Short mmCIF file of C-alpha atoms and ligand atoms in Angstrom, two decimals:
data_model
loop_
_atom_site.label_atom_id
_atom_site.label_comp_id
_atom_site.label_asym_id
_atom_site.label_seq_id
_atom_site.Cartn_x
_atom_site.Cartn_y
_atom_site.Cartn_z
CA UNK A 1 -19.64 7.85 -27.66
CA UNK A 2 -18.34 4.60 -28.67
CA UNK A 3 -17.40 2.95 -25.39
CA UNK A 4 -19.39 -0.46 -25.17
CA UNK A 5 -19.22 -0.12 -21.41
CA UNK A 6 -21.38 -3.79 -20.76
CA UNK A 7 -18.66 -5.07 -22.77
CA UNK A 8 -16.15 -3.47 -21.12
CA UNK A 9 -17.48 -4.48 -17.77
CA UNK A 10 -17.57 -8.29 -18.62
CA UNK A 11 -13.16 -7.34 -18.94
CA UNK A 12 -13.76 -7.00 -15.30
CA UNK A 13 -15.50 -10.33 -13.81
CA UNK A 14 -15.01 -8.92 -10.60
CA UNK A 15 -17.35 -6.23 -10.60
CA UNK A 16 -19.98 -9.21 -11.45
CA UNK A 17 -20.66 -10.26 -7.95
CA UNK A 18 -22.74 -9.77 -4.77
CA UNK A 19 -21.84 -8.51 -1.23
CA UNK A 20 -23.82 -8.96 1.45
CA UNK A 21 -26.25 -9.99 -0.80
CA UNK A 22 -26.47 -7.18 -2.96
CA UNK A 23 -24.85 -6.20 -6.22
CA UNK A 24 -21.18 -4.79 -5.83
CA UNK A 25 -21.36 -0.92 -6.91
CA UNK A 26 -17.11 0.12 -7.36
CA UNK A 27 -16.40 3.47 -6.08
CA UNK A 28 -12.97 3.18 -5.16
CA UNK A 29 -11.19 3.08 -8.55
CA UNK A 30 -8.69 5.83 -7.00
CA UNK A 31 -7.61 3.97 -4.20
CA UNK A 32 -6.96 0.90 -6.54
CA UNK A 33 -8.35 0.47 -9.95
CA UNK A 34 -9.82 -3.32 -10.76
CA UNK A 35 -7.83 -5.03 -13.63
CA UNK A 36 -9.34 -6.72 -17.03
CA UNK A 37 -8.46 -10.37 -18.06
CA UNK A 38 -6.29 -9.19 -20.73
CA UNK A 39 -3.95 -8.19 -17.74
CA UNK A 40 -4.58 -11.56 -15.24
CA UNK A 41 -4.37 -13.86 -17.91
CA UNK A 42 -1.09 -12.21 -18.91
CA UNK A 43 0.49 -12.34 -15.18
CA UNK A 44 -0.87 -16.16 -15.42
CA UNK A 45 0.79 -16.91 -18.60
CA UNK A 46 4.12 -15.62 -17.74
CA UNK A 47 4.32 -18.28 -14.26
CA UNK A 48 3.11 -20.46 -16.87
CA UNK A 49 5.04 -20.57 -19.93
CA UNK A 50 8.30 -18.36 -19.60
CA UNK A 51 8.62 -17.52 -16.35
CA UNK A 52 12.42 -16.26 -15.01
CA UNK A 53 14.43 -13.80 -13.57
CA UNK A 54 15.49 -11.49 -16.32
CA UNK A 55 19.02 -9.97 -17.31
CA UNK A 56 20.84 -12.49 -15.92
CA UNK A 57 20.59 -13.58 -20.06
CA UNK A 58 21.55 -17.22 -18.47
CA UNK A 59 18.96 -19.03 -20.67
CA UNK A 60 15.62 -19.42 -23.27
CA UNK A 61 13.24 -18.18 -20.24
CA UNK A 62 14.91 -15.78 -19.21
CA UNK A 63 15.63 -14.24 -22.23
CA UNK A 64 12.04 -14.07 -23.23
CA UNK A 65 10.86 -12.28 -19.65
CA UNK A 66 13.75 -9.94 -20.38
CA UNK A 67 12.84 -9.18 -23.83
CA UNK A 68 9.20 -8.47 -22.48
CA UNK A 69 10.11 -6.72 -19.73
CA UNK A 70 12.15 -4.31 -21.65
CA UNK A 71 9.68 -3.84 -24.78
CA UNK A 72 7.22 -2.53 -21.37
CA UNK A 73 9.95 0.26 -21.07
CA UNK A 74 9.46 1.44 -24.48
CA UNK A 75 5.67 1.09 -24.22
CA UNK A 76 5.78 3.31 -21.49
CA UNK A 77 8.23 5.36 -23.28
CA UNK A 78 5.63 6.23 -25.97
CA UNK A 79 2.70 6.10 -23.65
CA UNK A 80 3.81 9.13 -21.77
CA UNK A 81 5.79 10.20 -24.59
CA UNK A 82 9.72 10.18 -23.15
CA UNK A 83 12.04 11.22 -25.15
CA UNK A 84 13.80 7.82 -24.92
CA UNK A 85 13.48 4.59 -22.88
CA UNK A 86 16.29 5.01 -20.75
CA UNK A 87 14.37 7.91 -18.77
CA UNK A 88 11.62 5.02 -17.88
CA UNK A 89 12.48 3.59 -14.16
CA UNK A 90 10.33 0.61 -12.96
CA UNK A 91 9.75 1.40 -9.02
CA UNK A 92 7.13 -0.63 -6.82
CA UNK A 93 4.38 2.77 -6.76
CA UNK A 94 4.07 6.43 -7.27
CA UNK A 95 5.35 6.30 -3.45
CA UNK A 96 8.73 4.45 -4.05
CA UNK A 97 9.26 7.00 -7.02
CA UNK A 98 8.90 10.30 -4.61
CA UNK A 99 10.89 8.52 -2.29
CA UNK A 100 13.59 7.89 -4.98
CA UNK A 101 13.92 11.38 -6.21
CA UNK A 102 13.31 13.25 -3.18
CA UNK A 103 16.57 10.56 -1.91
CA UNK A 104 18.36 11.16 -5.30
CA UNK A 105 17.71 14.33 -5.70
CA UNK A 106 18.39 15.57 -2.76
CA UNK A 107 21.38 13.83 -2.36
CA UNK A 108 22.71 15.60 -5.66
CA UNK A 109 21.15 18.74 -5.62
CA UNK A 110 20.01 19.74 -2.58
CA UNK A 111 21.99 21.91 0.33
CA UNK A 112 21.30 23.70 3.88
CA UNK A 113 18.94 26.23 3.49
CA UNK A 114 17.70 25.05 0.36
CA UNK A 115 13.54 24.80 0.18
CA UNK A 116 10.80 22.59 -1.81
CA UNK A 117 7.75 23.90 -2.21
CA UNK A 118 4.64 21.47 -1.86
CA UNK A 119 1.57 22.05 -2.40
CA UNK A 120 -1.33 21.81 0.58
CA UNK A 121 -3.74 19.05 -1.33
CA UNK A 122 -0.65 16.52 -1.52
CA UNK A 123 -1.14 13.28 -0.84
CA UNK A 124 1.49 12.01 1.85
CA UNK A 125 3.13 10.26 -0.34
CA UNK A 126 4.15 13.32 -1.77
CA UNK A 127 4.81 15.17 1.35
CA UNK A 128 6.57 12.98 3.86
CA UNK A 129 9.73 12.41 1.27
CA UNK A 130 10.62 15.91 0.66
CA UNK A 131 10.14 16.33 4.80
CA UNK A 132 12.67 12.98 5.24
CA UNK A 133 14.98 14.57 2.58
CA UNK A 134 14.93 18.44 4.13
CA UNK A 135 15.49 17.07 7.84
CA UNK A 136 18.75 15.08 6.76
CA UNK A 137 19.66 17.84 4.12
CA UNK A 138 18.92 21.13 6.49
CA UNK A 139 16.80 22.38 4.19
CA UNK A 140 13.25 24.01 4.37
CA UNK A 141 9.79 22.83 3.28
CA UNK A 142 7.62 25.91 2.22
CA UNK A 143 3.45 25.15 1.80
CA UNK A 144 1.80 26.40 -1.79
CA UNK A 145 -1.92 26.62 -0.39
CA UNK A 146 -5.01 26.08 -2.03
CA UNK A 147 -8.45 27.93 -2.02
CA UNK A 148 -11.48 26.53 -0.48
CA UNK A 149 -13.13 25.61 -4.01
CA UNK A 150 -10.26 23.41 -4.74
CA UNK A 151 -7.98 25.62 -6.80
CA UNK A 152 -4.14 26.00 -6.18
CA UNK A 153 -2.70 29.55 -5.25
CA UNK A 154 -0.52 29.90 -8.02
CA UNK A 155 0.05 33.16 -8.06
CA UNK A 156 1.83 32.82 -4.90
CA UNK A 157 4.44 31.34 -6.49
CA UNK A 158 5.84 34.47 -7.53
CA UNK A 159 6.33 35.09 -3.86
CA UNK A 160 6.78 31.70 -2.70
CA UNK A 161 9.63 30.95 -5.24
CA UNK A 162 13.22 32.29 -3.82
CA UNK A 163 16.74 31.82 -4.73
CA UNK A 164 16.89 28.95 -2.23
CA UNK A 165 14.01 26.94 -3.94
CA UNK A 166 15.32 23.93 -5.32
CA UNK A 167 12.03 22.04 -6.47
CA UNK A 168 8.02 22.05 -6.28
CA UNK A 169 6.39 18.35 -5.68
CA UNK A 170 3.14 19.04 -6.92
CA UNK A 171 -0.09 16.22 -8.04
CA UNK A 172 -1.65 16.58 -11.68
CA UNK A 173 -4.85 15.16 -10.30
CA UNK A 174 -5.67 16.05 -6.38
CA UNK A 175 -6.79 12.27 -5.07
CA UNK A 176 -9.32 14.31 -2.84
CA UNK A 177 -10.45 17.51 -4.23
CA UNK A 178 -9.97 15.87 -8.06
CA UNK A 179 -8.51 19.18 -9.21
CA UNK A 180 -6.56 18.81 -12.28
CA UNK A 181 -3.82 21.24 -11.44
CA UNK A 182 -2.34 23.87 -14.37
CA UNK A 183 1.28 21.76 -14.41
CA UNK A 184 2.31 23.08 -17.22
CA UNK A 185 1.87 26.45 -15.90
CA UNK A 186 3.75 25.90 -12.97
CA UNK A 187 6.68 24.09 -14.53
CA UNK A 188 7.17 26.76 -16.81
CA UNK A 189 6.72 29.23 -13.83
CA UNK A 190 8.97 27.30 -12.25
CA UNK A 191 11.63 26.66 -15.21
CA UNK A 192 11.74 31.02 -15.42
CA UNK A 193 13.54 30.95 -12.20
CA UNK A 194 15.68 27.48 -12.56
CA UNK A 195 13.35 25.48 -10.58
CA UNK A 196 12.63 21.39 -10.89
CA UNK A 197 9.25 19.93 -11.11
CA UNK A 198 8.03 16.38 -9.71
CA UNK A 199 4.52 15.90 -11.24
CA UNK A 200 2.51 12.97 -9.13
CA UNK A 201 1.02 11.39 -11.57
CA UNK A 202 -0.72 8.56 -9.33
CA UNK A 203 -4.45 10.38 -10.07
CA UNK A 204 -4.06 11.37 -13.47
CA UNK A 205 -2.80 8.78 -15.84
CA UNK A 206 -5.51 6.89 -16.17
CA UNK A 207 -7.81 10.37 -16.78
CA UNK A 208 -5.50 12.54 -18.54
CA UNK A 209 -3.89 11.69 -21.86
CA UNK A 210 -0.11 12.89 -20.36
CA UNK A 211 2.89 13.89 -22.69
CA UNK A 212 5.97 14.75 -20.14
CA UNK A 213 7.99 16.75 -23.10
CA UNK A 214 5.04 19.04 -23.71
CA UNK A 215 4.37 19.37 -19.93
CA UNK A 216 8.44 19.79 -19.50
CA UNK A 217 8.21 17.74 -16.38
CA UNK A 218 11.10 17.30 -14.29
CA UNK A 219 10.05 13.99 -12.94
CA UNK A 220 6.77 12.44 -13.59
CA UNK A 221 5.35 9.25 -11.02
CA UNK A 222 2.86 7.56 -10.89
CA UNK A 223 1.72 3.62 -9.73
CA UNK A 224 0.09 0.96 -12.47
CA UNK A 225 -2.49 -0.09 -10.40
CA UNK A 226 -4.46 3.01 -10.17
CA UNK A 227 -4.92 2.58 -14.41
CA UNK A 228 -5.84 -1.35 -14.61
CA UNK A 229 -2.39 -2.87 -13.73
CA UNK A 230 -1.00 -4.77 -11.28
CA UNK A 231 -0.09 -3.52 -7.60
CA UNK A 232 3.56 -3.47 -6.89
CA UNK A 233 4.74 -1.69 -9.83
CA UNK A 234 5.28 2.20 -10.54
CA UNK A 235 7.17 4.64 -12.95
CA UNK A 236 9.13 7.15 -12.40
CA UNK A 237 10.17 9.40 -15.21
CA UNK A 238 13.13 11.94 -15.19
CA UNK A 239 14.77 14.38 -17.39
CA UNK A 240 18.16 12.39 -18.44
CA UNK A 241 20.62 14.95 -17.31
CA UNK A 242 19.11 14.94 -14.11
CA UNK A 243 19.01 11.58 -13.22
CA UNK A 244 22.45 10.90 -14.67
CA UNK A 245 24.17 13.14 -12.26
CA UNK A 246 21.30 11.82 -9.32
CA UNK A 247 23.28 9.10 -7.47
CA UNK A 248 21.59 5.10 -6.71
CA UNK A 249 18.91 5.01 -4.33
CA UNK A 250 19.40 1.56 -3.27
CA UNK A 251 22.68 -0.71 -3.91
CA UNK A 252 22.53 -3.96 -4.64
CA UNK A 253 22.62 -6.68 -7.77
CA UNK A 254 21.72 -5.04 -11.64
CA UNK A 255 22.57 -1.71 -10.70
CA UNK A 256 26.31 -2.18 -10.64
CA UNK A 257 28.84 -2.61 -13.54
CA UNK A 258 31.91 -3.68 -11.31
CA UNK A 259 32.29 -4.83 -7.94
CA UNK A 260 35.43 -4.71 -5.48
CA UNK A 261 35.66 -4.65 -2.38
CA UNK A 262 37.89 -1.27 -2.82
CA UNK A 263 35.09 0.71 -5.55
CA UNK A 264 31.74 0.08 -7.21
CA UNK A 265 31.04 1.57 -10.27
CA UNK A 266 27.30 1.81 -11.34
CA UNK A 267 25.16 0.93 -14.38
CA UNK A 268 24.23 3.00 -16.71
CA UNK A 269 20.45 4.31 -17.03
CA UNK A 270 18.13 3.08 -16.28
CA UNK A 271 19.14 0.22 -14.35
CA UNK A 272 21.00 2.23 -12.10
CA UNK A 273 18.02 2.67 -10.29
CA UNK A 274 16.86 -0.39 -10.48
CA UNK A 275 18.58 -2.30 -7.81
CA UNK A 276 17.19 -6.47 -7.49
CA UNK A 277 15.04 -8.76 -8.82
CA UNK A 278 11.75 -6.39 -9.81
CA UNK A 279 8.06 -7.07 -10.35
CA UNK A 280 8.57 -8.80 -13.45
CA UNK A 281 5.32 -9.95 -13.98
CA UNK A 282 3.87 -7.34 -12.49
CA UNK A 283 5.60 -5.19 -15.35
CA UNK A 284 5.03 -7.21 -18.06
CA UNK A 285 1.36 -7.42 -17.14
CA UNK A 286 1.32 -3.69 -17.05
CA UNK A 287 1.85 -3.64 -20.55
CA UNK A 288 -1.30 -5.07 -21.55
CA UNK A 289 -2.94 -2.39 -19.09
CA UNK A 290 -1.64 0.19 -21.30
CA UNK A 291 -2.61 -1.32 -24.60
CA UNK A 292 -6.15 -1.91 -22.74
CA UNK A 293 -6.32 1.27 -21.93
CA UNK A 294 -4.68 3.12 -25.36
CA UNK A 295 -7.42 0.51 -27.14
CA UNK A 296 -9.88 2.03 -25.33
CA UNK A 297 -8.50 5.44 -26.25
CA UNK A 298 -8.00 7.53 -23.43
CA UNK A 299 -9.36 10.90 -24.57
CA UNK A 300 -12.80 8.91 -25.35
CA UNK A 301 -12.62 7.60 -21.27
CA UNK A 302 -12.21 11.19 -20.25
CA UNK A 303 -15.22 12.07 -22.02
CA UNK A 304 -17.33 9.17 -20.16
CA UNK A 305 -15.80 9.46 -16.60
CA UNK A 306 -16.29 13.23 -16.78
CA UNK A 307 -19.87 12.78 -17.54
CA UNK A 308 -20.36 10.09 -14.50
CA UNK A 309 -18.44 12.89 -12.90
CA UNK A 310 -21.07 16.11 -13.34
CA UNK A 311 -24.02 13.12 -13.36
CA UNK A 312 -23.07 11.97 -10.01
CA UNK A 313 -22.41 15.75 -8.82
CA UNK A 314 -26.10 17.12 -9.94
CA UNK A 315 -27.57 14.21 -7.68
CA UNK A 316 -25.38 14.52 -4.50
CA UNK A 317 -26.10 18.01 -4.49
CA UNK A 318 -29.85 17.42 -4.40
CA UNK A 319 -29.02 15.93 -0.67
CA UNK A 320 -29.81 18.24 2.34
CA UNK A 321 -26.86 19.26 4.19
CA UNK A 322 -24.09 18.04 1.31
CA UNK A 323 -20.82 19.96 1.13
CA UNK A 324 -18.61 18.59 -1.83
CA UNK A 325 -14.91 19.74 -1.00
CA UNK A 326 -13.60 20.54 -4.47
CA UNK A 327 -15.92 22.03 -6.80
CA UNK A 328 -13.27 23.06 -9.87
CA UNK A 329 -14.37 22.71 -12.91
CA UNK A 330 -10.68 21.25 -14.41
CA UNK A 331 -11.65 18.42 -11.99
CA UNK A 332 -11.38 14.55 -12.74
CA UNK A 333 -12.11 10.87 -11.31
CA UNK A 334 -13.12 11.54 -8.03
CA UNK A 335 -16.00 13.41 -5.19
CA UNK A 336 -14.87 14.05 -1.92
CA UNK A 337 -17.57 14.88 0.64
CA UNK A 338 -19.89 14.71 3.63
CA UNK A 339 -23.36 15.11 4.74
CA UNK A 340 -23.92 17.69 7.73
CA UNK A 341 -25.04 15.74 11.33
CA UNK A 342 -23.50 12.59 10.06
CA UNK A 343 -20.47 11.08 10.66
CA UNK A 344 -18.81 9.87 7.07
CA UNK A 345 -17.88 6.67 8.66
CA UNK A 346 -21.34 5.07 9.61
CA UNK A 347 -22.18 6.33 6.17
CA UNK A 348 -19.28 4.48 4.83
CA UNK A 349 -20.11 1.20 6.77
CA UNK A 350 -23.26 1.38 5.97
CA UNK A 351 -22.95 2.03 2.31
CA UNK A 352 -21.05 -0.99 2.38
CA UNK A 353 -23.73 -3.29 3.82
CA UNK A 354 -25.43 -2.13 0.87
CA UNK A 355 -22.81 -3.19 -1.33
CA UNK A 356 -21.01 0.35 -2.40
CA UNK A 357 -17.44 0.58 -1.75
CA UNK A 358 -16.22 3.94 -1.52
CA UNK A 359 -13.52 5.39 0.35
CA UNK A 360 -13.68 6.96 4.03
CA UNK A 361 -11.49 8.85 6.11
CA UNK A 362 -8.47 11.11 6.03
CA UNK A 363 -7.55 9.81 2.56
CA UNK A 364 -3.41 9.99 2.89
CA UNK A 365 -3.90 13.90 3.41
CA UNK A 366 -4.15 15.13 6.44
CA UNK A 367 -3.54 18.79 5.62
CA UNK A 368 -6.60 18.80 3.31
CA UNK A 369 -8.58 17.40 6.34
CA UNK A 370 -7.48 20.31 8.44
CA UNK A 371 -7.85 22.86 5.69
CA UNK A 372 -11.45 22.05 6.35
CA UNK A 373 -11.25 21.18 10.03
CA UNK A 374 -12.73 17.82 9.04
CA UNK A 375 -12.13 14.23 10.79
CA UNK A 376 -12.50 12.64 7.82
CA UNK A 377 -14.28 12.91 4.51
CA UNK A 378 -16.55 10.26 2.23
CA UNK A 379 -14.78 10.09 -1.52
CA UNK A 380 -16.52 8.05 -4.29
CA UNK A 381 -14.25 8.09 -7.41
CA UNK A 382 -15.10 6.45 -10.90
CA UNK A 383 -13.33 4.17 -13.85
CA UNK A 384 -14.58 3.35 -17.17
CA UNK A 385 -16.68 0.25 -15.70
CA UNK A 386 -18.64 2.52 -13.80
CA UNK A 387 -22.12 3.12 -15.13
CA UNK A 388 -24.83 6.26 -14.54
CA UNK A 389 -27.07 3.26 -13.25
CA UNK A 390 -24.51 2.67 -10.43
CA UNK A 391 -24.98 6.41 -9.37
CA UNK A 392 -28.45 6.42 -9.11
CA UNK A 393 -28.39 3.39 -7.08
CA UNK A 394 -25.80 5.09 -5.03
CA UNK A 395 -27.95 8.14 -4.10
CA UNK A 396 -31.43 6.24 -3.58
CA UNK A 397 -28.60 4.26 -1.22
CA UNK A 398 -27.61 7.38 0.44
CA UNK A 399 -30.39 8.91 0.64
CA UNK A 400 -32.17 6.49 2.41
CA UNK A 401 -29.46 6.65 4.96
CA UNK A 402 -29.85 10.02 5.44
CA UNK A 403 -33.28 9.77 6.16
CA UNK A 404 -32.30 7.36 8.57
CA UNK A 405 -28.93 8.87 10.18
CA UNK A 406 -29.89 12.37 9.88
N1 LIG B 501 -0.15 10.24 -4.86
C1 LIG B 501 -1.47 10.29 -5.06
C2 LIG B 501 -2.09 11.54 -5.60
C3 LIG B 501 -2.24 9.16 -4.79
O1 LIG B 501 -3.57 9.20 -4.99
C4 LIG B 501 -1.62 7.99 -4.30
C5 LIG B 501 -2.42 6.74 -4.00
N2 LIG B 501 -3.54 6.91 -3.23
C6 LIG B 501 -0.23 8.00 -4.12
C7 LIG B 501 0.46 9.14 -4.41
C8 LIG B 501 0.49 6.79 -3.62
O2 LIG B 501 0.43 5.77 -4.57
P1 LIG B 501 0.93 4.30 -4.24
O3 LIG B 501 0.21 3.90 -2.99
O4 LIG B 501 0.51 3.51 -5.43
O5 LIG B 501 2.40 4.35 -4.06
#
């Protein structure tokens, strides 16, 4: 391996700092991912040198936040591999994207008695859209479970998949049981019988080195700040004839090309979807995320969180009583579980007194919590700054708390 992770981590001056006294531990890169200089300096530098609101091509600082806010598109272009830049939507998250195609979509495509198929392990950002969309269209959504260990049902797809299906919404990366779902098989199951595909993305770009024309994606989402960008700004990728015949999914300045009070006509892609002033730092930022990250080289990250992945799985499963919820081996970034006779949220609080974030509760799916018939579930999840150090402190951590909870 040639990841210098202590130099990596000094990227990340947050992670050098004490709470409560003790040493922060990060184990909640999948809620939100901490972000290297490279990318605050760059948010810092645009208020500072050339800051202003872009496309209105008015003057000198504008044109240069444009001109970086538009070479982002192509960066993204390339980083997921679209066939061209147009296809490349800025949105504020993963969650405005579903929201915008399940809207757009819908709204094009989408009639009574028509049915989506989502999957069971979605987060609800991926499942309250499509239920928006089908109340106000009249049409149906139709569950693709999972199996206990974690694995989607796929085969049931030859069953669940009708005339009236329209679309399945499904995650690449599970944010709780970290399965890395078989996309490609189910958008080409899917494509057999005329079906669209929305990938959710949010859990696997920063994992999974993703090409959307190989996959064949329909649509492909996902938020930077889950891979070392800023909050407030997501993609959303679609297949061009789609989302030319998709109509706007909010009105307002940049998407237009005429205005009267009698008929609007709309810009062309992409900025048809891109109504008002965006996150233009925020965007431009994210582009030095994705050369951080590509510098890095993402295959070589994979290797390293996997192995903080199994590390971190031998040593909770020495703990009495554990039950991980997602054992797949096609699994990625993050350990959902809980410890029997304890309640995951005084382990959570506690865990924090010692200085370990990590997530608790439902984590924004409620259907995998009652798959289980659990309240709520403990979820540690891991980035490139993480160490195997960091795990073993975590366990000693925990286990002491067992032997004082349990
Ligand atoms: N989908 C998945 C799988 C996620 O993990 C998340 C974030 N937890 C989202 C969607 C929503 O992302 P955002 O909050 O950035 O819109």
């Amino acid at each position: 391996m040639t990841l210098d992770i202590a130099n990596i981590r000094k990227d990340f001056p947050i992670l050098d700092q004490k709470v409560y006294n003790k040493p922060l531990i990060y184990f909640d890169s999948a809620a939100s991912s901490q972000k290297p200089l490279c990318v605050l300096k760059k948010e810092e530098q645009l208020h500072v040198e050339y800051y202003g609101n872009i496309h209105r091509g008015a003057h000198y600082l504008a044109d240069q936040a444009t001109n970086d806010y538009e070479a982002v598109r192509d960066l993204v272009k390339d980083f997921i591999h679209a066939k061209s830049r147009e296809q490349i939507i800025f949105t504020k998250g993963t969650t405005e994207s579903i929201n915008l195609v399940a809207f757009s979509y819908g709204e094009a495509f989408v009639a009574k008695g028509d049915e989506i198929i989502v999957t069971e392990m979605e987060h609800h950002a991926n499942i309250v859209p499509w239920q928006m969309m089908a109340e106000r269209k009249g049409a149906k959504i139709v569950k693709l479970p999972f199996a206990d260990d974690g694995r989607l049902e796929i085969e049931l797809l030859d069953q669940l998949i009708t005339e009236k299906t329209k679309l399945i919404a499904v995650a690449h990366v599970s944010n709780t049981l970290g399965t890395i779902n078989p996309v490609k098989e189910i958008i080409s199951k899917a494509h057999a019988k005329g079906v669209k595909v929305l990938v959710d993305g949010a859990q696997a770009m920063s994992h999974l080195k993703v090409d959307v024309q190989e996959l064949d994606a329909d649509f492909y989402v996902f938020s930077a700040h889950k891979i070392y960008g800023p909050n407030g700004v997501g993609i959303m990728y679609g297949k061009k004839e789609l989302l030319s015949q998709m109509p706007p999914y909010q009105g307002g300045g940049e998407m237009i090309s005429q205005v009267t009070f009698e008929k609007t006509t709309y810009n062309e892609l992409p900025y048809k979807f891109e109504a008002g002033t965006p996150h233009i730092t925020g965007v431009i930022a994210f582009g030095e995320a994705i050369r951080y990250l590509q510098n890095l080289n993402i295959e070589e990250v994979a290797t390293y969180e996997h192995q903080l992945l199994d590390y971190a799985t031998g040593k909770l499963l020495e703990i009495p009583g554990m039950q991980i919820y997602g054992t797949q081996k096609e699994k990625s970034g993050a350990i959902t579980f809980n410890i029997e006779g304890i309640h995951p949220f005084d382990l959570g609080t506690m865990l924090d007194k010692m200085g370990i974030a990590v997530r608790t509760g439902r984590l924004c799916a409620d259907p995998v919590m009652d798959h289980y018939q659990q309240p709520a579930m403990i979820r540690i999840s891991f980035a490139v700054y993480n160490t195997l150090e960091e795990i073993d402190q975590f366990i000693d951590a925990l286990k002491k708390l067992v032997a004082m909870l349990g």
